[in-house]
One Martini backbone bead per residue (centre of mass of N, CA, C, O) as a GRO file, in nm:
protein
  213
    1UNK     BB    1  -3.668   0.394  -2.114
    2UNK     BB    2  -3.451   0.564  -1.914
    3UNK     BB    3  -3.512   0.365  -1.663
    4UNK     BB    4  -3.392   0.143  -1.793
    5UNK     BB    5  -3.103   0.232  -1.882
    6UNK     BB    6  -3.031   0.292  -1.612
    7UNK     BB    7  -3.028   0.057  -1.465
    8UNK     BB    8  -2.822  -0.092  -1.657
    9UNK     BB    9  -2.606   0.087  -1.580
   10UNK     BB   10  -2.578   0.024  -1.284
   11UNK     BB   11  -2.493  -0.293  -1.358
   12UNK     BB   12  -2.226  -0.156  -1.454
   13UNK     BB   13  -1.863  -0.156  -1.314
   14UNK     BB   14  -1.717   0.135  -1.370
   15UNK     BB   15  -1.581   0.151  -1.151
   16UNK     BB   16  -1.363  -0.115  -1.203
   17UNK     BB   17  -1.293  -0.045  -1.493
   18UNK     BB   18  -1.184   0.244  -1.441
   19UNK     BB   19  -0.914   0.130  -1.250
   20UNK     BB   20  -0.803  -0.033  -1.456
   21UNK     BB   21  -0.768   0.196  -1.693
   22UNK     BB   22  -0.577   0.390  -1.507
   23UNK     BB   23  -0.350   0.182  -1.460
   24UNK     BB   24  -0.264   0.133  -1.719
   25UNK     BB   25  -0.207   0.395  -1.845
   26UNK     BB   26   0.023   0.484  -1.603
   27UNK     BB   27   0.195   0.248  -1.726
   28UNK     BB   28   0.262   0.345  -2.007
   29UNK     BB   29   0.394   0.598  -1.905
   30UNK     BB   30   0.599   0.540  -1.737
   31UNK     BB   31   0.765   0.332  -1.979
   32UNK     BB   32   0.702   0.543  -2.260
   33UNK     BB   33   0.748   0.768  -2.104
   34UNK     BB   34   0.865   1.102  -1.968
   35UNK     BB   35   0.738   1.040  -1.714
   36UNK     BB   36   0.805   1.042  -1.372
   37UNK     BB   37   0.556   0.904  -1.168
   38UNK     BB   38   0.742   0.663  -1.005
   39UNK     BB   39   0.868   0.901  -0.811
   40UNK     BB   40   0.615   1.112  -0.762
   41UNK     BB   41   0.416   0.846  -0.623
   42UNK     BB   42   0.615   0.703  -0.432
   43UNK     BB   43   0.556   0.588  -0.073
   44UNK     BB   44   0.768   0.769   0.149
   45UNK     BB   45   0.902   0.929   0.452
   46UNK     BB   46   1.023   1.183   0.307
   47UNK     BB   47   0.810   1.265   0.104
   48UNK     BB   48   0.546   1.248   0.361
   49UNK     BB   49   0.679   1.398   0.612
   50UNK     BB   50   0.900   1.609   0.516
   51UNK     BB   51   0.766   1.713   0.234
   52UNK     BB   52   0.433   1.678   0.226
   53UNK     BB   53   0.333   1.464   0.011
   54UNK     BB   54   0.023   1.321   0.064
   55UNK     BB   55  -0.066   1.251  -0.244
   56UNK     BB   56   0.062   0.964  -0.244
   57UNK     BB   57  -0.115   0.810  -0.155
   58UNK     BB   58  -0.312   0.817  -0.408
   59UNK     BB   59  -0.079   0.739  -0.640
   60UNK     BB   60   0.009   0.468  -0.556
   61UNK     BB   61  -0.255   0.337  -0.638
   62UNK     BB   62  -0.174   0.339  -0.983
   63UNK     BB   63   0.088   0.229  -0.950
   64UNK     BB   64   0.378   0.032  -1.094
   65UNK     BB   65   0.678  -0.155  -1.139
   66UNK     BB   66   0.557  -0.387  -1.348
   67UNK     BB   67   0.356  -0.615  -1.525
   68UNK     BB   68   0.314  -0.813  -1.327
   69UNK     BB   69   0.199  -0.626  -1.097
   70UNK     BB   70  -0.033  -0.534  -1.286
   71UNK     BB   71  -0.185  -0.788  -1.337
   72UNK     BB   72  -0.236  -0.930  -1.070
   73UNK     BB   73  -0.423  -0.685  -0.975
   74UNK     BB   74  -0.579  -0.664  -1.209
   75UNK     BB   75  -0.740  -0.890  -1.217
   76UNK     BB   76  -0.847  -0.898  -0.917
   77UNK     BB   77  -0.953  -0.675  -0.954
   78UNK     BB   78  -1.197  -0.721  -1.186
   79UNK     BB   79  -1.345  -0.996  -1.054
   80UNK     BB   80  -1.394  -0.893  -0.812
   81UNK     BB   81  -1.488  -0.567  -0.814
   82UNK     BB   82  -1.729  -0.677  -0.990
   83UNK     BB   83  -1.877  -0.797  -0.798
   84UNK     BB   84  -1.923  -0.645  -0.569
   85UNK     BB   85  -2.052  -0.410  -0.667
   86UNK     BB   86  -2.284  -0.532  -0.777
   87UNK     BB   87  -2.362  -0.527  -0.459
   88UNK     BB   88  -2.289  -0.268  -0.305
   89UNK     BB   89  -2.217  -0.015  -0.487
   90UNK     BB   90  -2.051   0.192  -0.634
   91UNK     BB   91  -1.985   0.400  -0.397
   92UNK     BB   92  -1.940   0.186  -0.153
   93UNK     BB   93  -1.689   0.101  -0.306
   94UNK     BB   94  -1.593   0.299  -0.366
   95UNK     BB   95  -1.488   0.437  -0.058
   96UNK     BB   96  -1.359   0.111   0.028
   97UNK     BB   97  -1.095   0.097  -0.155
   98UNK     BB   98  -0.978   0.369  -0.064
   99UNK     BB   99  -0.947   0.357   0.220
  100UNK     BB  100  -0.781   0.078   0.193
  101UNK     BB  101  -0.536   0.248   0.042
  102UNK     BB  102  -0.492   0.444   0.289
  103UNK     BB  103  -0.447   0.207   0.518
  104UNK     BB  104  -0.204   0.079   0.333
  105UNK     BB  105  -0.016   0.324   0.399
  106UNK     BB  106  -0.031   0.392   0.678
  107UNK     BB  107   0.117   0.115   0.752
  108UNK     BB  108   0.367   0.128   0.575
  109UNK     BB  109   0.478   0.406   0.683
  110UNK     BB  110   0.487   0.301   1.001
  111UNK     BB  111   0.706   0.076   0.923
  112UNK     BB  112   0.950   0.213   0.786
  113UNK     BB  113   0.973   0.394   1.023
  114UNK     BB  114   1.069   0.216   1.209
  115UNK     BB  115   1.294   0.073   1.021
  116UNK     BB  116   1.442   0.260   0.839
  117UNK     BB  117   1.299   0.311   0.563
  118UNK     BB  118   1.380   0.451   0.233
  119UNK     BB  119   1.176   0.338   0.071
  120UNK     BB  120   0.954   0.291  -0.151
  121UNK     BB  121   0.599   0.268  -0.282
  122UNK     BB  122   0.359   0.046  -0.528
  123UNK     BB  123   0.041   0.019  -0.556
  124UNK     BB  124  -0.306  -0.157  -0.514
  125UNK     BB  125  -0.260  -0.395  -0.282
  126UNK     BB  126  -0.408  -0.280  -0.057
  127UNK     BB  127  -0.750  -0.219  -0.197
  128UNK     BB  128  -0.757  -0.498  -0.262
  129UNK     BB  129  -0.747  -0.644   0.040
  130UNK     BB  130  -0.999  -0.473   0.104
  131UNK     BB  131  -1.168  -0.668  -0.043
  132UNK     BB  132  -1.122  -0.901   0.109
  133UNK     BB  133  -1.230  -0.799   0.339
  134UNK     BB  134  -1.512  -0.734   0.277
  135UNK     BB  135  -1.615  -1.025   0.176
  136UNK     BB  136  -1.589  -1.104   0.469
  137UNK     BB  137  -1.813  -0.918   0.568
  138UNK     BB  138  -2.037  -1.025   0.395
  139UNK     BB  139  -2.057  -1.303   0.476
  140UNK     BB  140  -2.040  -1.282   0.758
  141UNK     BB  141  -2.284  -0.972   0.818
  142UNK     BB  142  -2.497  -1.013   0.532
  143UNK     BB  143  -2.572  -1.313   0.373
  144UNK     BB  144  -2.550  -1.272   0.057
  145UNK     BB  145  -2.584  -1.472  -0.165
  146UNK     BB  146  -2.311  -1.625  -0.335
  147UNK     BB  147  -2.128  -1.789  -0.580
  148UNK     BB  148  -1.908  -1.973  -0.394
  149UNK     BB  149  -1.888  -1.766  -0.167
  150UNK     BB  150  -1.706  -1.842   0.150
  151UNK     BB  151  -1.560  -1.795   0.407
  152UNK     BB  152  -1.317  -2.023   0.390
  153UNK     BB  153  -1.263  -1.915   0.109
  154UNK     BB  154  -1.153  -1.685   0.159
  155UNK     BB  155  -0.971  -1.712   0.359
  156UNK     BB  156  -0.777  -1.892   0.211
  157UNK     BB  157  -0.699  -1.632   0.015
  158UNK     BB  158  -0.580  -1.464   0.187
  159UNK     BB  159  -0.374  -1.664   0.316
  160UNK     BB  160  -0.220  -1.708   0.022
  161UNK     BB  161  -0.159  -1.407  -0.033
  162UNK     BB  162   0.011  -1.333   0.234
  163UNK     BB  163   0.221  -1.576   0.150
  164UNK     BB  164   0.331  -1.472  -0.132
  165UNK     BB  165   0.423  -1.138   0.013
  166UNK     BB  166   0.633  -1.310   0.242
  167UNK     BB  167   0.797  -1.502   0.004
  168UNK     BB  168   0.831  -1.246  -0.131
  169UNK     BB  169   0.994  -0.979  -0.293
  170UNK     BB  170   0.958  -0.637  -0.249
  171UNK     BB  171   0.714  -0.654  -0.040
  172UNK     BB  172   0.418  -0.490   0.075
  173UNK     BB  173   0.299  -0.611   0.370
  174UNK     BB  174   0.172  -0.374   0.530
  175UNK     BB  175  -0.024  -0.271   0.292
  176UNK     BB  176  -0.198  -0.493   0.316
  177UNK     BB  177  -0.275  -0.536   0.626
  178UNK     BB  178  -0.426  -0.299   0.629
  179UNK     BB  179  -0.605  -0.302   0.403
  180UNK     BB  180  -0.756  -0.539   0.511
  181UNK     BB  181  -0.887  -0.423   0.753
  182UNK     BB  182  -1.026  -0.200   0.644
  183UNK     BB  183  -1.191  -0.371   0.478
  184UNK     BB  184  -1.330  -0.524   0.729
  185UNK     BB  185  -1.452  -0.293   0.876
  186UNK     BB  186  -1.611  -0.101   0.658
  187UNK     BB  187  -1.774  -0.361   0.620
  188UNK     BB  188  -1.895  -0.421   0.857
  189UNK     BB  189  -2.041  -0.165   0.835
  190UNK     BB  190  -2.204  -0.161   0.628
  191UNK     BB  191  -2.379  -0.390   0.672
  192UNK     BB  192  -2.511  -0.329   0.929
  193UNK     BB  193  -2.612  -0.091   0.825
  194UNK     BB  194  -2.774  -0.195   0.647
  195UNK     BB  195  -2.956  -0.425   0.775
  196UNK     BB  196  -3.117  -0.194   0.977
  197UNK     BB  197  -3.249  -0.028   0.721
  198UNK     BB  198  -3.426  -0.313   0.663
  199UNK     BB  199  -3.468  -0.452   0.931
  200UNK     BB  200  -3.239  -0.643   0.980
  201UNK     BB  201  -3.121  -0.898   1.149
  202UNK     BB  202  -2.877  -0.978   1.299
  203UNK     BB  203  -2.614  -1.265   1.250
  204UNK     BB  204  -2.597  -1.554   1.285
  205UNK     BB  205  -2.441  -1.829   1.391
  206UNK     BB  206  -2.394  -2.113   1.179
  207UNK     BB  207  -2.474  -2.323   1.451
  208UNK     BB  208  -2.782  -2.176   1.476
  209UNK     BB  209  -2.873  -2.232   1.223
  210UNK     BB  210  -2.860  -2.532   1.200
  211UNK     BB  211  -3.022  -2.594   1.436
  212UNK     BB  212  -3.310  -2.448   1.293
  213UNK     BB  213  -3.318  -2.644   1.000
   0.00000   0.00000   0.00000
Protein backbone atom coordinates (compact mmCIF):
# COMPACT_ATOMS: atom_id res chain seq x y z
CA UNK A 1 0.00 0.00 0.00
CA UNK A 2 2.64 2.47 1.09
CA UNK A 3 4.36 1.68 -2.17
CA UNK A 4 1.77 2.27 -4.34
CA UNK A 5 1.11 5.78 -2.64
CA UNK A 6 5.04 6.39 -3.48
CA UNK A 7 4.59 5.72 -6.94
CA UNK A 8 1.29 7.92 -7.25
CA UNK A 9 3.49 10.74 -5.41
CA UNK A 10 5.77 10.18 -7.92
CA UNK A 11 3.60 10.82 -10.41
CA UNK A 12 2.65 14.33 -9.37
CA UNK A 13 4.63 17.32 -10.63
CA UNK A 14 5.41 18.72 -7.60
CA UNK A 15 8.28 20.06 -8.78
CA UNK A 16 6.60 22.49 -11.31
CA UNK A 17 3.56 23.28 -8.87
CA UNK A 18 6.20 24.62 -6.16
CA UNK A 19 7.54 26.66 -9.05
CA UNK A 20 4.78 28.24 -9.68
CA UNK A 21 2.82 28.60 -6.18
CA UNK A 22 6.30 30.37 -5.54
CA UNK A 23 6.11 32.65 -8.25
CA UNK A 24 2.81 33.90 -7.30
CA UNK A 25 3.35 34.29 -3.77
CA UNK A 26 6.22 36.37 -4.36
CA UNK A 27 4.67 38.41 -7.22
CA UNK A 28 1.93 39.18 -4.18
CA UNK A 29 3.88 40.14 -1.72
CA UNK A 30 5.65 42.36 -3.99
CA UNK A 31 2.13 44.14 -4.84
CA UNK A 32 0.53 44.11 -1.55
CA UNK A 33 3.46 44.07 0.74
CA UNK A 34 5.76 46.44 2.39
CA UNK A 35 9.03 44.22 1.28
CA UNK A 36 10.23 45.92 -1.98
CA UNK A 37 11.65 42.06 -3.11
CA UNK A 38 11.81 43.78 -7.08
CA UNK A 39 14.70 46.10 -6.11
CA UNK A 40 16.04 43.26 -3.64
CA UNK A 41 16.24 40.44 -6.24
CA UNK A 42 16.53 42.30 -9.39
CA UNK A 43 19.86 41.44 -11.78
CA UNK A 44 21.88 44.25 -12.69
CA UNK A 45 25.72 44.99 -13.21
CA UNK A 46 26.13 46.93 -10.25
CA UNK A 47 24.30 44.80 -7.95
CA UNK A 48 26.24 41.74 -9.08
CA UNK A 49 29.63 42.96 -10.20
CA UNK A 50 30.12 45.89 -7.77
CA UNK A 51 28.50 45.10 -4.87
CA UNK A 52 28.81 41.00 -5.17
CA UNK A 53 25.06 40.31 -4.63
CA UNK A 54 25.37 36.64 -6.43
CA UNK A 55 22.29 35.47 -4.72
CA UNK A 56 20.20 37.67 -7.34
CA UNK A 57 20.73 35.08 -9.99
CA UNK A 58 18.70 32.91 -7.99
CA UNK A 59 15.94 35.81 -6.69
CA UNK A 60 15.26 37.20 -10.04
CA UNK A 61 14.10 33.55 -10.83
CA UNK A 62 11.28 34.10 -8.75
CA UNK A 63 10.53 37.75 -9.36
CA UNK A 64 8.42 39.41 -11.66
CA UNK A 65 7.23 42.90 -13.38
CA UNK A 66 3.79 43.13 -13.91
CA UNK A 67 0.53 40.53 -13.89
CA UNK A 68 0.81 40.10 -17.50
CA UNK A 69 4.37 39.05 -16.84
CA UNK A 70 3.60 36.88 -14.37
CA UNK A 71 0.91 35.37 -16.39
CA UNK A 72 2.56 34.43 -19.63
CA UNK A 73 5.46 32.78 -17.78
CA UNK A 74 3.09 30.91 -15.38
CA UNK A 75 0.87 29.61 -17.44
CA UNK A 76 3.67 27.85 -19.80
CA UNK A 77 5.88 26.92 -16.35
CA UNK A 78 2.58 24.81 -15.71
CA UNK A 79 1.92 23.20 -18.66
CA UNK A 80 5.34 22.00 -20.52
CA UNK A 81 7.04 22.20 -17.02
CA UNK A 82 4.36 19.44 -15.82
CA UNK A 83 5.20 17.07 -19.31
CA UNK A 84 8.38 17.45 -19.05
CA UNK A 85 8.60 16.76 -15.52
CA UNK A 86 6.56 13.68 -15.62
CA UNK A 87 8.94 12.70 -18.21
CA UNK A 88 12.37 12.68 -16.88
CA UNK A 89 12.03 13.39 -13.38
CA UNK A 90 11.56 16.01 -10.22
CA UNK A 91 15.38 15.81 -9.78
CA UNK A 92 16.63 16.03 -13.51
CA UNK A 93 13.97 18.44 -14.09
CA UNK A 94 15.04 21.21 -11.31
CA UNK A 95 18.56 20.95 -11.83
CA UNK A 96 17.59 21.64 -15.88
CA UNK A 97 15.58 24.47 -14.75
CA UNK A 98 17.64 26.30 -12.25
CA UNK A 99 20.46 25.88 -14.55
CA UNK A 100 18.55 27.58 -17.81
CA UNK A 101 17.73 30.31 -15.03
CA UNK A 102 21.19 30.75 -13.74
CA UNK A 103 22.77 30.55 -17.90
CA UNK A 104 19.96 32.85 -18.72
CA UNK A 105 21.01 35.66 -16.08
CA UNK A 106 24.75 34.85 -17.01
CA UNK A 107 23.80 36.37 -20.43
CA UNK A 108 22.04 38.78 -19.75
CA UNK A 109 24.82 40.14 -17.02
CA UNK A 110 27.18 40.09 -20.39
CA UNK A 111 25.19 41.56 -22.71
CA UNK A 112 24.32 44.35 -20.24
CA UNK A 113 28.12 44.64 -19.02
CA UNK A 114 28.99 44.93 -22.92
CA UNK A 115 26.27 47.91 -23.55
CA UNK A 116 27.03 49.85 -20.70
CA UNK A 117 22.96 48.45 -19.30
CA UNK A 118 22.74 49.90 -15.88
CA UNK A 119 18.72 48.60 -15.30
CA UNK A 120 17.87 45.61 -13.51
CA UNK A 121 15.86 42.86 -14.91
CA UNK A 122 13.53 39.90 -13.26
CA UNK A 123 11.41 37.05 -14.46
CA UNK A 124 11.67 33.12 -14.53
CA UNK A 125 11.39 33.23 -18.67
CA UNK A 126 15.16 32.46 -18.83
CA UNK A 127 14.76 28.85 -16.80
CA UNK A 128 11.25 28.20 -19.41
CA UNK A 129 13.04 28.74 -22.38
CA UNK A 130 15.82 26.36 -20.81
CA UNK A 131 12.25 23.83 -21.03
CA UNK A 132 11.82 24.60 -25.01
CA UNK A 133 15.90 24.12 -25.16
CA UNK A 134 15.49 20.32 -22.99
CA UNK A 135 11.98 19.89 -24.79
CA UNK A 136 13.92 19.67 -28.38
CA UNK A 137 16.72 17.70 -27.09
CA UNK A 138 13.85 15.21 -25.79
CA UNK A 139 12.36 14.75 -29.25
CA UNK A 140 15.50 15.18 -31.28
CA UNK A 141 18.06 12.77 -29.05
CA UNK A 142 15.90 10.65 -27.08
CA UNK A 143 13.17 9.73 -28.80
CA UNK A 144 11.18 8.77 -26.01
CA UNK A 145 7.17 9.62 -27.98
CA UNK A 146 4.92 12.36 -26.65
CA UNK A 147 1.39 13.01 -27.97
CA UNK A 148 1.92 16.13 -30.38
CA UNK A 149 5.41 17.19 -29.30
CA UNK A 150 7.57 16.96 -32.69
CA UNK A 151 10.84 18.58 -33.49
CA UNK A 152 9.24 21.08 -36.01
CA UNK A 153 6.58 21.71 -33.98
CA UNK A 154 8.76 22.68 -30.65
CA UNK A 155 11.29 24.73 -33.25
CA UNK A 156 8.46 26.62 -34.37
CA UNK A 157 7.41 27.36 -30.51
CA UNK A 158 10.77 28.19 -29.70
CA UNK A 159 11.37 30.91 -33.11
CA UNK A 160 7.58 32.34 -32.29
CA UNK A 161 8.85 33.22 -28.63
CA UNK A 162 12.31 34.36 -29.53
CA UNK A 163 10.06 36.71 -31.88
CA UNK A 164 8.09 38.12 -29.51
CA UNK A 165 10.74 39.28 -27.14
CA UNK A 166 12.43 40.96 -29.76
CA UNK A 167 9.24 42.55 -31.21
CA UNK A 168 8.31 43.77 -27.57
CA UNK A 169 9.63 46.19 -25.80
CA UNK A 170 11.52 46.24 -21.54
CA UNK A 171 12.82 42.58 -22.89
CA UNK A 172 15.81 40.43 -21.35
CA UNK A 173 16.22 38.93 -24.81
CA UNK A 174 19.75 37.55 -23.91
CA UNK A 175 18.08 36.01 -20.70
CA UNK A 176 15.60 33.77 -22.95
CA UNK A 177 18.62 33.13 -24.99
CA UNK A 178 20.77 32.23 -22.99
CA UNK A 179 18.00 30.17 -20.64
CA UNK A 180 17.41 28.28 -23.84
CA UNK A 181 21.17 27.20 -24.70
CA UNK A 182 21.66 26.26 -21.56
CA UNK A 183 18.81 24.32 -21.38
CA UNK A 184 19.26 22.46 -24.79
CA UNK A 185 22.73 21.68 -23.61
CA UNK A 186 22.12 19.93 -20.46
CA UNK A 187 18.88 18.11 -22.26
CA UNK A 188 21.32 16.96 -24.68
CA UNK A 189 23.58 15.58 -22.42
CA UNK A 190 20.66 14.40 -19.95
CA UNK A 191 19.23 12.24 -22.78
CA UNK A 192 22.66 10.81 -23.63
CA UNK A 193 23.54 10.29 -20.99
CA UNK A 194 19.84 8.38 -20.22
CA UNK A 195 20.20 6.35 -23.37
CA UNK A 196 23.58 5.02 -22.15
CA UNK A 197 22.93 3.72 -18.65
CA UNK A 198 20.04 1.88 -20.63
CA UNK A 199 21.71 0.07 -23.17
CA UNK A 200 20.19 2.27 -25.58
CA UNK A 201 22.08 2.87 -29.15
CA UNK A 202 22.20 6.88 -29.82
CA UNK A 203 19.62 7.96 -32.39
CA UNK A 204 19.76 8.08 -36.05
CA UNK A 205 18.73 11.06 -38.28
CA UNK A 206 15.11 10.48 -39.05
CA UNK A 207 15.62 10.58 -43.09
CA UNK A 208 17.80 7.06 -42.14
CA UNK A 209 15.36 5.71 -39.77
CA UNK A 210 12.35 6.14 -42.75
CA UNK A 211 14.47 4.65 -45.29
CA UNK A 212 14.87 1.72 -42.67
CA UNK A 213 10.83 1.47 -42.10
Amino acid sequence: MNLERLKNWNKIPYVSISLVAINVILFLITEFGSVDLFRAGALSVEDVLMKGEYERFLYCMFLHADMGHLFNNMVMLYFMGTMIEKEIGHFSYGIIYFLSGFGGGLLSLYVKLVQGNPFGSVGASGAIFGLDGLLLAMVLFYRRPMPMVTPLRVCLMIALSLYGGMTAGNVDNAAHIGGLLVGLITGALFCMIRRYSKGLPMPKPRDEEDDEN
